[in-house]
mmCIF file with all atom_site columns, C-alpha atoms in Angstrom:
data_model
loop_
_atom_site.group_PDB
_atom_site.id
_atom_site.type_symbol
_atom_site.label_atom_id
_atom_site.label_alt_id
_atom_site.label_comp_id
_atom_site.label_asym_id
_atom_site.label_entity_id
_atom_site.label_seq_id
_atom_site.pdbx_PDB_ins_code
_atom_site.Cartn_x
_atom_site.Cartn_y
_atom_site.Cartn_z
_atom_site.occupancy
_atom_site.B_iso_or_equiv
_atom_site.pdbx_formal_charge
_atom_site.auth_seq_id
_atom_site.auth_comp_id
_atom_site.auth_asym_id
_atom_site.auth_atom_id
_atom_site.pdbx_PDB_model_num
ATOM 1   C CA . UNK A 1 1   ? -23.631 13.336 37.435 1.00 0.00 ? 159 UNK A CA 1
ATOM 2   C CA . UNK A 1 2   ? -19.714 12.844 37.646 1.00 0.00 ? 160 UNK A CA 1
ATOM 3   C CA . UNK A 1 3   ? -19.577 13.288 41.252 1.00 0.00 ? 161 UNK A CA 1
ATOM 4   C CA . UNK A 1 4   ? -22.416 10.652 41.488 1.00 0.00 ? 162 UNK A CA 1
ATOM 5   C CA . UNK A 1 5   ? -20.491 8.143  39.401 1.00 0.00 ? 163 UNK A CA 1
ATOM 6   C CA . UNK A 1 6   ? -17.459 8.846  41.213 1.00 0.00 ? 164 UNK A CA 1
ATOM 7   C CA . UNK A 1 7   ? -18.539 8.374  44.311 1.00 0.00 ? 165 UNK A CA 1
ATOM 8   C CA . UNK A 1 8   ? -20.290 4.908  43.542 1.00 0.00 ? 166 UNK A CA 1
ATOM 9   C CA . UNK A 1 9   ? -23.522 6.125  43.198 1.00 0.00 ? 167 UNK A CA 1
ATOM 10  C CA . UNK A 1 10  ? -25.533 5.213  46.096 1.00 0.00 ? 168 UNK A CA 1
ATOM 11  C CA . UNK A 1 11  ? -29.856 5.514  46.317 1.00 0.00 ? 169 UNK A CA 1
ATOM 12  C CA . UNK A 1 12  ? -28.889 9.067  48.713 1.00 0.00 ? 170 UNK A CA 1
ATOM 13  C CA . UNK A 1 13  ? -26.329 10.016 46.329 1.00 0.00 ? 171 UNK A CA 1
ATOM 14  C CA . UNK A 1 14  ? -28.650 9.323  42.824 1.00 0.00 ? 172 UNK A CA 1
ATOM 15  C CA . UNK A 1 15  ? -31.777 10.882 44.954 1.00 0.00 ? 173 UNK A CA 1
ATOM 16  C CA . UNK A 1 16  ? -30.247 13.793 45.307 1.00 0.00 ? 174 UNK A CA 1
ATOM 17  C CA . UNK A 1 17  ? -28.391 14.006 41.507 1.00 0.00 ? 175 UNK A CA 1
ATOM 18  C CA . UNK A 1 18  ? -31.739 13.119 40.136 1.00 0.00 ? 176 UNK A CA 1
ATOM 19  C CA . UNK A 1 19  ? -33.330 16.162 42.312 1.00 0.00 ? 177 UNK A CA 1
ATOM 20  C CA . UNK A 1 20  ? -30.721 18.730 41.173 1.00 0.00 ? 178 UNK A CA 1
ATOM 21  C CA . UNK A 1 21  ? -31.391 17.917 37.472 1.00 0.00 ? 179 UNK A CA 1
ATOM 22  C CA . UNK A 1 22  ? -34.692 18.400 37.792 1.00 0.00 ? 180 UNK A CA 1
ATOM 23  C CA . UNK A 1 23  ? -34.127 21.879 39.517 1.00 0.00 ? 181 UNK A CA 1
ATOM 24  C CA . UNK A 1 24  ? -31.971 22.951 37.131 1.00 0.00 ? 182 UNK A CA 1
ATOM 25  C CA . UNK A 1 25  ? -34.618 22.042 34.334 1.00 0.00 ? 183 UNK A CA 1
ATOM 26  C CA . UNK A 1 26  ? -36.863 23.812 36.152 1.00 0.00 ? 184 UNK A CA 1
ATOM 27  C CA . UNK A 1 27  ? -34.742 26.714 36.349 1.00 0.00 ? 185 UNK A CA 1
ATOM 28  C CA . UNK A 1 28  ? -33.321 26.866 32.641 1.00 0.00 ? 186 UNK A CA 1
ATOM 29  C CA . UNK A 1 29  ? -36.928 26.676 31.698 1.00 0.00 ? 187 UNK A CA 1
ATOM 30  C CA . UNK A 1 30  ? -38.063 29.534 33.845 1.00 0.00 ? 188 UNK A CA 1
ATOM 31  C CA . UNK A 1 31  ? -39.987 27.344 35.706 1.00 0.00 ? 189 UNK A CA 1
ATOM 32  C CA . UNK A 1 32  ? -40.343 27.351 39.810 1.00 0.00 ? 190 UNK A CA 1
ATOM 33  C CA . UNK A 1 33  ? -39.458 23.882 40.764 1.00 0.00 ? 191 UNK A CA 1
ATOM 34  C CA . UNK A 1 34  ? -42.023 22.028 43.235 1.00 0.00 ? 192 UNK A CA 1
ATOM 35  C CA . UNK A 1 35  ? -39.901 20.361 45.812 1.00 0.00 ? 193 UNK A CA 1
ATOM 36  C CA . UNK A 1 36  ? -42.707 17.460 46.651 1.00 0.00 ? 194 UNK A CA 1
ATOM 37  C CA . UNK A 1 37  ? -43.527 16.794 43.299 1.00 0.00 ? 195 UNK A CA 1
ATOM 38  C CA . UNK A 1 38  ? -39.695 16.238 42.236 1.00 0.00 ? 196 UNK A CA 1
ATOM 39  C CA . UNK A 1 39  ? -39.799 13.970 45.437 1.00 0.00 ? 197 UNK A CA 1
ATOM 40  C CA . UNK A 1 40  ? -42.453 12.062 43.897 1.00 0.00 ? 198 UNK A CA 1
ATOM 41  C CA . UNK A 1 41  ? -40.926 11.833 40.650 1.00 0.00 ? 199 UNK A CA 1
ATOM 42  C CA . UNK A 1 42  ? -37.656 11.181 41.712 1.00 0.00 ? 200 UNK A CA 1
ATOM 43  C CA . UNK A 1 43  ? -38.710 8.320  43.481 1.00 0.00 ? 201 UNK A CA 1
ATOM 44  C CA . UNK A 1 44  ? -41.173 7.045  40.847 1.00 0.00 ? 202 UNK A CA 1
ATOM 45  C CA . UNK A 1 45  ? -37.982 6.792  38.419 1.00 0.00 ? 203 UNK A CA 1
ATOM 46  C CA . UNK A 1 46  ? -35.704 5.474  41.132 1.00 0.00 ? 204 UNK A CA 1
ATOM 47  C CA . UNK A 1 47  ? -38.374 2.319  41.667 1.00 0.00 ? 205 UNK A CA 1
ATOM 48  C CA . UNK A 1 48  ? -38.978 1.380  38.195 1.00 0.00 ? 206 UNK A CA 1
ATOM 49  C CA . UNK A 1 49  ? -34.783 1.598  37.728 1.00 0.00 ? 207 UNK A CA 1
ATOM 50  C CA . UNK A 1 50  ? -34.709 -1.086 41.120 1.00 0.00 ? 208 UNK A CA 1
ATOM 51  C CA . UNK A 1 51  ? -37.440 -1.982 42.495 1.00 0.00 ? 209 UNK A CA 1
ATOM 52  C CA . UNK A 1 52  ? -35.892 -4.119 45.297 1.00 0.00 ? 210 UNK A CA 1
ATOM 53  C CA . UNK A 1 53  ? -34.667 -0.970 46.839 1.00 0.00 ? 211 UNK A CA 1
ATOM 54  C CA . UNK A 1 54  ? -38.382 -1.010 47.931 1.00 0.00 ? 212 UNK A CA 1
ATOM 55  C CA . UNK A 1 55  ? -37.656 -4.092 50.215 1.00 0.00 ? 213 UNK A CA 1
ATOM 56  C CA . UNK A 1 56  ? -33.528 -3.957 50.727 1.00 0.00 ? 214 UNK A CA 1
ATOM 57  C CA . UNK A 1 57  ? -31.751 -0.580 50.465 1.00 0.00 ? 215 UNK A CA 1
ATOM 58  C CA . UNK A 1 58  ? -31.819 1.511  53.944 1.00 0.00 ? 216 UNK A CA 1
ATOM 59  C CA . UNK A 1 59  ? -29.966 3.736  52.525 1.00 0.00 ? 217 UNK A CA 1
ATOM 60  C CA . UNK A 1 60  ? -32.951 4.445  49.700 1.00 0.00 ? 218 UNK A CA 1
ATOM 61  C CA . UNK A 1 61  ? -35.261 4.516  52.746 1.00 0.00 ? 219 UNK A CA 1
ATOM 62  C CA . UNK A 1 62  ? -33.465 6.719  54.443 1.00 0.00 ? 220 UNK A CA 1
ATOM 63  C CA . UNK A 1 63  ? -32.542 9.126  52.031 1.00 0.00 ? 221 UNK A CA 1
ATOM 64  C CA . UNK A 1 64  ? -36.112 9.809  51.242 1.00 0.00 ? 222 UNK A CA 1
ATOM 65  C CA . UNK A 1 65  ? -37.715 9.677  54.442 1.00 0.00 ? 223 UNK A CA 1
ATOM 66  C CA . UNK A 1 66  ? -34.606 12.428 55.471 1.00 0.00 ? 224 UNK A CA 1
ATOM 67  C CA . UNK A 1 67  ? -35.941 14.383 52.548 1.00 0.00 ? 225 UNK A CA 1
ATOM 68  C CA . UNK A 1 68  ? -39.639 13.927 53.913 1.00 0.00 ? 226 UNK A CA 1
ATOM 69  C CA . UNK A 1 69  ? -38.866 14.995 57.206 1.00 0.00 ? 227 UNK A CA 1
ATOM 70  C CA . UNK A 1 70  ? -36.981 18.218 55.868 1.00 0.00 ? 228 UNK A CA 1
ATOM 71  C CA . UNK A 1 71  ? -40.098 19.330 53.418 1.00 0.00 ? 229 UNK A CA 1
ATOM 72  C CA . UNK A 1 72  ? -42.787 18.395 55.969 1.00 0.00 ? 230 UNK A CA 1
ATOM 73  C CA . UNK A 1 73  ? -41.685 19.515 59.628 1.00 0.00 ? 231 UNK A CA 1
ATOM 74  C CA . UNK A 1 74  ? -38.896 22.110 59.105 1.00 0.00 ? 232 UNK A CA 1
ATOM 75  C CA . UNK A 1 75  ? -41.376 24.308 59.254 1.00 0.00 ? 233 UNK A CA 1
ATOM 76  C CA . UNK A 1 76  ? -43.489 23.168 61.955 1.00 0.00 ? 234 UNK A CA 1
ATOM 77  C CA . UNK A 1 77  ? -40.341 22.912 63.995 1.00 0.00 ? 235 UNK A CA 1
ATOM 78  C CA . UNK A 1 78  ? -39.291 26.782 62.724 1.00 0.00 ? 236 UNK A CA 1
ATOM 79  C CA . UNK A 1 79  ? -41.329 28.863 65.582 1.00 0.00 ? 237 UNK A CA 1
ATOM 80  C CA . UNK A 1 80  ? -39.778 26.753 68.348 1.00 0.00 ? 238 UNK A CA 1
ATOM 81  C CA . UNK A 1 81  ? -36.143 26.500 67.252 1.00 0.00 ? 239 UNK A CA 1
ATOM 82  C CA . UNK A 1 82  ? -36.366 30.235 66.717 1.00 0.00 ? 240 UNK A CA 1
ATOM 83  C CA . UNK A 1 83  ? -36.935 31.491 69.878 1.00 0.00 ? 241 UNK A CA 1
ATOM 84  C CA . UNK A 1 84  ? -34.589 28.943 72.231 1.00 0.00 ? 242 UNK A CA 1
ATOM 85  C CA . UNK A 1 85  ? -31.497 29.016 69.311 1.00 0.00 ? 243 UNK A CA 1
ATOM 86  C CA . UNK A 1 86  ? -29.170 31.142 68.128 1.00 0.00 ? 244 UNK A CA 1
ATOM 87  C CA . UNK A 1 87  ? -29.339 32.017 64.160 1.00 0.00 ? 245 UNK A CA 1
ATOM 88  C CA . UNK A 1 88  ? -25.685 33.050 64.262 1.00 0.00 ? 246 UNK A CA 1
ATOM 89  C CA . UNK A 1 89  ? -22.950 30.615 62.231 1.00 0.00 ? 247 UNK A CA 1
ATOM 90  C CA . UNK A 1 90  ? -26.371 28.818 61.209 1.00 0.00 ? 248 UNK A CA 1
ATOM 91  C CA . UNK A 1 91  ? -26.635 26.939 64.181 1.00 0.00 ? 249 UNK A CA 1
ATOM 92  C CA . UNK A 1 92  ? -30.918 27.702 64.468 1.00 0.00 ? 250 UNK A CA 1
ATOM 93  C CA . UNK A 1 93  ? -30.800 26.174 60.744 1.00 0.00 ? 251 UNK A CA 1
ATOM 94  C CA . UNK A 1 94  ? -28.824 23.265 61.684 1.00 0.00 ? 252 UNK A CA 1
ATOM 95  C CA . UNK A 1 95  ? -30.347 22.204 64.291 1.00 0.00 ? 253 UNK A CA 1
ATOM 96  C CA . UNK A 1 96  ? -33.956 22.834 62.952 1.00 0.00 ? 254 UNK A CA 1
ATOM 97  C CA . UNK A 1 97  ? -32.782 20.701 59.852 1.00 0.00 ? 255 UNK A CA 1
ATOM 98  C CA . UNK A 1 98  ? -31.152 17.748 61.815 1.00 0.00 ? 256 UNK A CA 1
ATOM 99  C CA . UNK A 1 99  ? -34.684 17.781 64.053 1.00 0.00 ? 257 UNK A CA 1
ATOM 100 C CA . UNK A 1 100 ? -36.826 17.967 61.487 1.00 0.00 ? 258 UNK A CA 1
ATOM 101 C CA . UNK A 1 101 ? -34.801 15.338 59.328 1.00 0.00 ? 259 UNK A CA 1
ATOM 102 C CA . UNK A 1 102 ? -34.819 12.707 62.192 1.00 0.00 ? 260 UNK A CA 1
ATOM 103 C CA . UNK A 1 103 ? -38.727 12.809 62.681 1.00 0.00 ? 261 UNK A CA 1
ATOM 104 C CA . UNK A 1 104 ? -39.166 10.255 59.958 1.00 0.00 ? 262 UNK A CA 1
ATOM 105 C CA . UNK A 1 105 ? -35.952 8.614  59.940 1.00 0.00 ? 263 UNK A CA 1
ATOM 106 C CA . UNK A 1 106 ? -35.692 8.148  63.859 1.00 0.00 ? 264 UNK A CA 1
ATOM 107 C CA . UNK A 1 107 ? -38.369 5.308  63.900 1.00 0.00 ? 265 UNK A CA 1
ATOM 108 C CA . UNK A 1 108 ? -37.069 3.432  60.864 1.00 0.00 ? 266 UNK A CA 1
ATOM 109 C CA . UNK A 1 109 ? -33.668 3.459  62.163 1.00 0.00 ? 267 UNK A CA 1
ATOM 110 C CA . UNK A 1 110 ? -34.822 1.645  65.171 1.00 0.00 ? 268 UNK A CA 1
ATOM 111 C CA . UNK A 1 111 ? -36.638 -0.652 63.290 1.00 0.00 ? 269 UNK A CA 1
ATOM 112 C CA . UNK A 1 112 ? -33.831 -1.573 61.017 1.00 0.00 ? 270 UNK A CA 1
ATOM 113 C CA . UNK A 1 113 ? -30.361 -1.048 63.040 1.00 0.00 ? 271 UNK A CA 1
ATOM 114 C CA . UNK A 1 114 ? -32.075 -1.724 66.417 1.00 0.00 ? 272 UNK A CA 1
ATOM 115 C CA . UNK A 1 115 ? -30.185 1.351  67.486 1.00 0.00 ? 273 UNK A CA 1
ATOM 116 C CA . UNK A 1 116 ? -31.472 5.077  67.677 1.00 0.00 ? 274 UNK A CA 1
ATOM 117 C CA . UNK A 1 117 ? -28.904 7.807  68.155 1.00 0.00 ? 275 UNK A CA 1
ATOM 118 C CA . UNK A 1 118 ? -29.766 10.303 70.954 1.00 0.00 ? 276 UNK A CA 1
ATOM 119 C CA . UNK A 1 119 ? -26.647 12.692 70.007 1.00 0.00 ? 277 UNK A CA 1
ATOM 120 C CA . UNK A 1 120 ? -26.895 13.131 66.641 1.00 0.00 ? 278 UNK A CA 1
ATOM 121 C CA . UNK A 1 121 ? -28.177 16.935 66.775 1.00 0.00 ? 279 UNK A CA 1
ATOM 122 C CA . UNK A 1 122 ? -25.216 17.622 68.749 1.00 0.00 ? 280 UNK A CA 1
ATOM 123 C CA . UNK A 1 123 ? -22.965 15.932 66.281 1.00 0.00 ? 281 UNK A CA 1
ATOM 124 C CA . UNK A 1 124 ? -24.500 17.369 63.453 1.00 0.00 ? 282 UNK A CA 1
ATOM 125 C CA . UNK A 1 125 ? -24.003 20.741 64.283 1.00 0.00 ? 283 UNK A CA 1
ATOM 126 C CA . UNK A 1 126 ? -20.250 20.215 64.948 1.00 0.00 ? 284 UNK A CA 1
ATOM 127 C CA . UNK A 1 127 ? -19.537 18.308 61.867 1.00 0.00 ? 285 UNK A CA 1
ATOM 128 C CA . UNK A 1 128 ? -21.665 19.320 59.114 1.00 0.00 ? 286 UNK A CA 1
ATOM 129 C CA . UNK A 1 129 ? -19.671 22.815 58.773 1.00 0.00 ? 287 UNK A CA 1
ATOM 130 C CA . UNK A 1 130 ? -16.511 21.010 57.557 1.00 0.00 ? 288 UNK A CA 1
ATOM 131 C CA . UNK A 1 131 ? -18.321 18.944 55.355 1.00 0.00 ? 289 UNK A CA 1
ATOM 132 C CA . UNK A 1 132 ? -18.077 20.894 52.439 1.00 0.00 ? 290 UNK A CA 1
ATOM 133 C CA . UNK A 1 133 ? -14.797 21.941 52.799 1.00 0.00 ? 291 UNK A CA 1
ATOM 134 C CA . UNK A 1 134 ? -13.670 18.180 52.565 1.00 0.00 ? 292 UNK A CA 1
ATOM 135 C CA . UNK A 1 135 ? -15.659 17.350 49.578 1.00 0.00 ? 293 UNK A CA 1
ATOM 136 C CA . UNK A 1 136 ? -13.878 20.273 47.700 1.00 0.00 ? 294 UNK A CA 1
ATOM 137 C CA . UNK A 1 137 ? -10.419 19.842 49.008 1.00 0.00 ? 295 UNK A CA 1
ATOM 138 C CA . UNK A 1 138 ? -10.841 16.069 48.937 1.00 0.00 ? 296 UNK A CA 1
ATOM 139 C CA . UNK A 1 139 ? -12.494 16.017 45.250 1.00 0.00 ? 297 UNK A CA 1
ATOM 140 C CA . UNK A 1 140 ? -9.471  18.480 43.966 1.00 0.00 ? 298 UNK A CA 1
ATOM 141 C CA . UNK A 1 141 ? -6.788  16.079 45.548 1.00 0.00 ? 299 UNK A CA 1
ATOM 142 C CA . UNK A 1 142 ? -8.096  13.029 44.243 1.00 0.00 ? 300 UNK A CA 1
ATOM 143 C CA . UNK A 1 143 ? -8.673  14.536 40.379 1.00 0.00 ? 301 UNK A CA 1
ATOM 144 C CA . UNK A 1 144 ? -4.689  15.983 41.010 1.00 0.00 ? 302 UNK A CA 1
ATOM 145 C CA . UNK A 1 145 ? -3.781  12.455 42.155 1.00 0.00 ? 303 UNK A CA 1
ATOM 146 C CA . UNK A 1 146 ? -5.180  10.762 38.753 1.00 0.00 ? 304 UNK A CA 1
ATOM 147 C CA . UNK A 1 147 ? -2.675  13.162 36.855 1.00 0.00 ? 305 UNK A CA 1
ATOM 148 C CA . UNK A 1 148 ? 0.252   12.876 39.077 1.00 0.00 ? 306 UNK A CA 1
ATOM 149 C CA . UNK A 1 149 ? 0.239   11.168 42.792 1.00 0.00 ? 307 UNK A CA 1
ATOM 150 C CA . UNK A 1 150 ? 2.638   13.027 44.601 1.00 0.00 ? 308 UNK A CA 1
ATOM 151 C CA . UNK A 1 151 ? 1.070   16.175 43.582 1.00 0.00 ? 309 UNK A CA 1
ATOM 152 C CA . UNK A 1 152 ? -2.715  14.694 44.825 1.00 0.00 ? 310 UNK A CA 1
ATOM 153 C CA . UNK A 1 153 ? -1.101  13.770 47.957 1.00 0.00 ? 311 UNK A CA 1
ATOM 154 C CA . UNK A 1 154 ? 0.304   17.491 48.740 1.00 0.00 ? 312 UNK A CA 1
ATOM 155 C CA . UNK A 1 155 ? -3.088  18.721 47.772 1.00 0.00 ? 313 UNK A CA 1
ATOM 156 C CA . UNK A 1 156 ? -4.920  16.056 50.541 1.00 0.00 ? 314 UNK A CA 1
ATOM 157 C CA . UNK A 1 157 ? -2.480  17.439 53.091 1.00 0.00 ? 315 UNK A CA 1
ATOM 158 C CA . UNK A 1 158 ? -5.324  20.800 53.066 1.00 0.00 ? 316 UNK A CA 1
ATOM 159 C CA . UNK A 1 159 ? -8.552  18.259 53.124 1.00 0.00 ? 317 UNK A CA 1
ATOM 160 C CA . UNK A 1 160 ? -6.809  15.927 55.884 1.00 0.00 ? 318 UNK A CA 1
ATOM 161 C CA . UNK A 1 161 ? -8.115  19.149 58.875 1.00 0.00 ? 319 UNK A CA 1
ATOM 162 C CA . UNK A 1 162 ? -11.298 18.229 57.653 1.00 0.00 ? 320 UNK A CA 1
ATOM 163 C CA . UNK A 1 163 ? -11.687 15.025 57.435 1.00 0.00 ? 321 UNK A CA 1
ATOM 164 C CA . UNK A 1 164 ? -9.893  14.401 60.969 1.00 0.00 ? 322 UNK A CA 1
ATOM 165 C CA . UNK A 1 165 ? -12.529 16.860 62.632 1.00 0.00 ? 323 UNK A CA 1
ATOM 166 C CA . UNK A 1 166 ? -15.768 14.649 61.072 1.00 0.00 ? 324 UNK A CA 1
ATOM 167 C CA . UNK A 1 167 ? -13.915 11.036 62.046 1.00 0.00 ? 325 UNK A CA 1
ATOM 168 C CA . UNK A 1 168 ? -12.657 12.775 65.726 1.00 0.00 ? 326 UNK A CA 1
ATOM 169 C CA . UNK A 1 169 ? -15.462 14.714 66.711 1.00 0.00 ? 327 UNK A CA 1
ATOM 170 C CA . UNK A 1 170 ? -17.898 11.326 65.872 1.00 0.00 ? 328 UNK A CA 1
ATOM 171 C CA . UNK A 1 171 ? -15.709 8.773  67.720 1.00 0.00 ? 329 UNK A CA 1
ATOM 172 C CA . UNK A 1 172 ? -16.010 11.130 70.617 1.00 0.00 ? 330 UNK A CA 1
ATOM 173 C CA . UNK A 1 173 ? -19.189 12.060 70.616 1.00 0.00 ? 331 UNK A CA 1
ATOM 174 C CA . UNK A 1 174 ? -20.029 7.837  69.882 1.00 0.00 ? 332 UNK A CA 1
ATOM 175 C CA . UNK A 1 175 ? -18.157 7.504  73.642 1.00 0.00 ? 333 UNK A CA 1
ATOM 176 C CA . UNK A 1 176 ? -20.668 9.547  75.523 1.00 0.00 ? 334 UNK A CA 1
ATOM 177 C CA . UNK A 1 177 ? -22.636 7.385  77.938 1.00 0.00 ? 335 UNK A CA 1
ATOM 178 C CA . UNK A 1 178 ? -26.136 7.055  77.002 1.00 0.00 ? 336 UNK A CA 1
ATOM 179 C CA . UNK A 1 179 ? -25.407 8.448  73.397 1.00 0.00 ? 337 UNK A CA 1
ATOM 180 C CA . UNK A 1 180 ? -27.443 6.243  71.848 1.00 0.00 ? 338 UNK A CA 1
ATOM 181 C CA . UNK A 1 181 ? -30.442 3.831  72.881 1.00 0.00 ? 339 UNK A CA 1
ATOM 182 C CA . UNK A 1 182 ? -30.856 0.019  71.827 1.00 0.00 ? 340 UNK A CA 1
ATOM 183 C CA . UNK A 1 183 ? -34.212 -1.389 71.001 1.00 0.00 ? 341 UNK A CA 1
ATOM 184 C CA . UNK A 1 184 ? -36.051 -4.245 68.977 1.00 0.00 ? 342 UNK A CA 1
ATOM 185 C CA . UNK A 1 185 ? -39.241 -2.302 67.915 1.00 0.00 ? 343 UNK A CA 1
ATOM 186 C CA . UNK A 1 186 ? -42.083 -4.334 66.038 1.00 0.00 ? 344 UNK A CA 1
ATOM 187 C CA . UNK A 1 187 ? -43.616 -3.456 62.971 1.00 0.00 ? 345 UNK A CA 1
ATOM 188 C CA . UNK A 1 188 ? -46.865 -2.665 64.932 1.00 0.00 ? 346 UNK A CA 1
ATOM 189 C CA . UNK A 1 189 ? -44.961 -0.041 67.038 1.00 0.00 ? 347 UNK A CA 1
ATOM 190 C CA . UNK A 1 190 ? -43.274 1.595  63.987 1.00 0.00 ? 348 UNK A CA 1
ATOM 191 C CA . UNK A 1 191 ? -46.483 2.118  62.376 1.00 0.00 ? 349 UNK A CA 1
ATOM 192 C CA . UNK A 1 192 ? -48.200 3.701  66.120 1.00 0.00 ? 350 UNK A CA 1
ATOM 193 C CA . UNK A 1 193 ? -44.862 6.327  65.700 1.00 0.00 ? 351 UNK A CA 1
ATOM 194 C CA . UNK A 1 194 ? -45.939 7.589  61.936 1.00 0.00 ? 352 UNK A CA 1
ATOM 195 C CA . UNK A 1 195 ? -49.413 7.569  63.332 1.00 0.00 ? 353 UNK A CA 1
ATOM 196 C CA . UNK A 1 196 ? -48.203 9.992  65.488 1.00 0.00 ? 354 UNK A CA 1
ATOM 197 C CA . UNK A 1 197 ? -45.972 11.632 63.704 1.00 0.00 ? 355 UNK A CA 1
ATOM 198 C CA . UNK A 1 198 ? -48.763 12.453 61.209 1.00 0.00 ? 356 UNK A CA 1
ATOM 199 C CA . UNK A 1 199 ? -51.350 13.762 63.815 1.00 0.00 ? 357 UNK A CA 1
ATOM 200 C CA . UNK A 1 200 ? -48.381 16.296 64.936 1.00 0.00 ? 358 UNK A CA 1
ATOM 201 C CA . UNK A 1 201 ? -47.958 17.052 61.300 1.00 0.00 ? 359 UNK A CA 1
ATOM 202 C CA . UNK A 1 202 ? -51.912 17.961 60.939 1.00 0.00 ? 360 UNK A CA 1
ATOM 203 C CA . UNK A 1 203 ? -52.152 20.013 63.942 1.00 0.00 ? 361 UNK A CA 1
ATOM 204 C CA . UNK A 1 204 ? -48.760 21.049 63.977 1.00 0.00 ? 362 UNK A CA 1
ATOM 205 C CA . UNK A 1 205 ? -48.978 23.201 60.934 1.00 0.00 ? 363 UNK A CA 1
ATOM 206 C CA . UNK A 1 206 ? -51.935 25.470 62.328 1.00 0.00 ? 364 UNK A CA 1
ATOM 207 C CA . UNK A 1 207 ? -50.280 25.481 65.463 1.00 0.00 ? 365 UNK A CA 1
ATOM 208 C CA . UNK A 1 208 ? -47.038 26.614 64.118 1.00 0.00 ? 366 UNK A CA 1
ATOM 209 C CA . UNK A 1 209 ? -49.261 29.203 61.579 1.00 0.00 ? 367 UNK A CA 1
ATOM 210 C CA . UNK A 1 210 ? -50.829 30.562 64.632 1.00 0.00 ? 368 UNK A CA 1
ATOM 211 C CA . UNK A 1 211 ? -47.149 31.035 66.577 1.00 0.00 ? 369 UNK A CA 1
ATOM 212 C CA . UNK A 1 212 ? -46.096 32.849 63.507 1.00 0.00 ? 370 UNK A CA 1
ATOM 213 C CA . UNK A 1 213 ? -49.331 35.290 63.334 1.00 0.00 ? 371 UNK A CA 1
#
């Protein structure tokens, strides 16, 4: 809850606060948390809270439809990735997540940005692994900052490897030719896509049941 206030508390950031209390409920009450039924609730409370999100946040869109994509098609995606990737240094798992993330949010991000990202797996996979390191080191330099500066600045000198390998390795990979793809999509074709991505999610489930068997 602190870290969500800290940080300004954006629809991804409360999404995901909101999903961790409710897992920790579930777990303090002995309880197995269901993962699509905190979605829904988590979402139910997040609309009634702002309902204009509905219509203006892409960051609330986003977040969810990330979320979505994770619960629905990592999965699916699991018998493929595993045989062509690696599971060493969780690269398989990376990669699998990033995939199965973009499914829902790759249309919408068309649809709103007009730009779709064709290296983001790629990027992913090179940047998330430092991510947590510079959330801790950056959240223990900034709370040592509020009691004394210089001390907060000697402590940011350890998150500053970090946070120069997420901003480098993105400004590179952003430089590629043909790294991303421009397009104005209609509404019309945005709706075809999640037609399509939810005939792959009907048959893709008994094909990826029958890989598995």
């Amino acid at each position: 809850i602190g870290f969500t206030f800290f940080t300004g508390a954006s629809a991804s950031v409360v999404r995901a606060c909101i999903m961790g209390l409710l897992g920790l409920l579930a777990l303090s009450s002995g309880r197995e948390q269901m993962i699509r039924l905190s979605f829904l609730w988590t979402l139910a409370v997040m609309t009634f809270w702002n309902p204009l999100q509905l219509w203006w946040d892409s960051g609330f869109h986003l977040s969810f439809l990330a979320l979505a994509g994770l619960v629905e098609f990592s999965e699916i995606i699991a018998p493929w990735s595993q045989k062509v990737l690696p599971s060493a240094m969780g690269i398989e798992q990376s990669v699998r997540a990033t995939l199965a993330a973009q499914v829902l949010t790759s249309p919408w991000i068309l649809l709103a940005f007009e730009r779709l990202s064709i290296i983001a797996p790629l990027s992913n996979l090179l940047v998330l692994p430092a991510v947590p390191f510079a959330m801790a080191t950056g959240t223990i330099a900034t709370l040592l900052g509020m009691i004394w500066l210089p001390l907060g600045s000697f402590a940011a000198l350890f998150a500053l490897p970090f946070t120069r390998w997420i901003t480098g390795m993105t400004n590179l990979l952003a430089h590629i030719p043909g790294a991303s793809i421009d397009g104005q999509p209609g509404v019309f074709w945005i709706a075809a896509c999640y037609g399509l991505i939810a005939l792959w999610k009907y048959h893709g489930e008994a094909v990826s049941k029958t890989i598995q068997k």
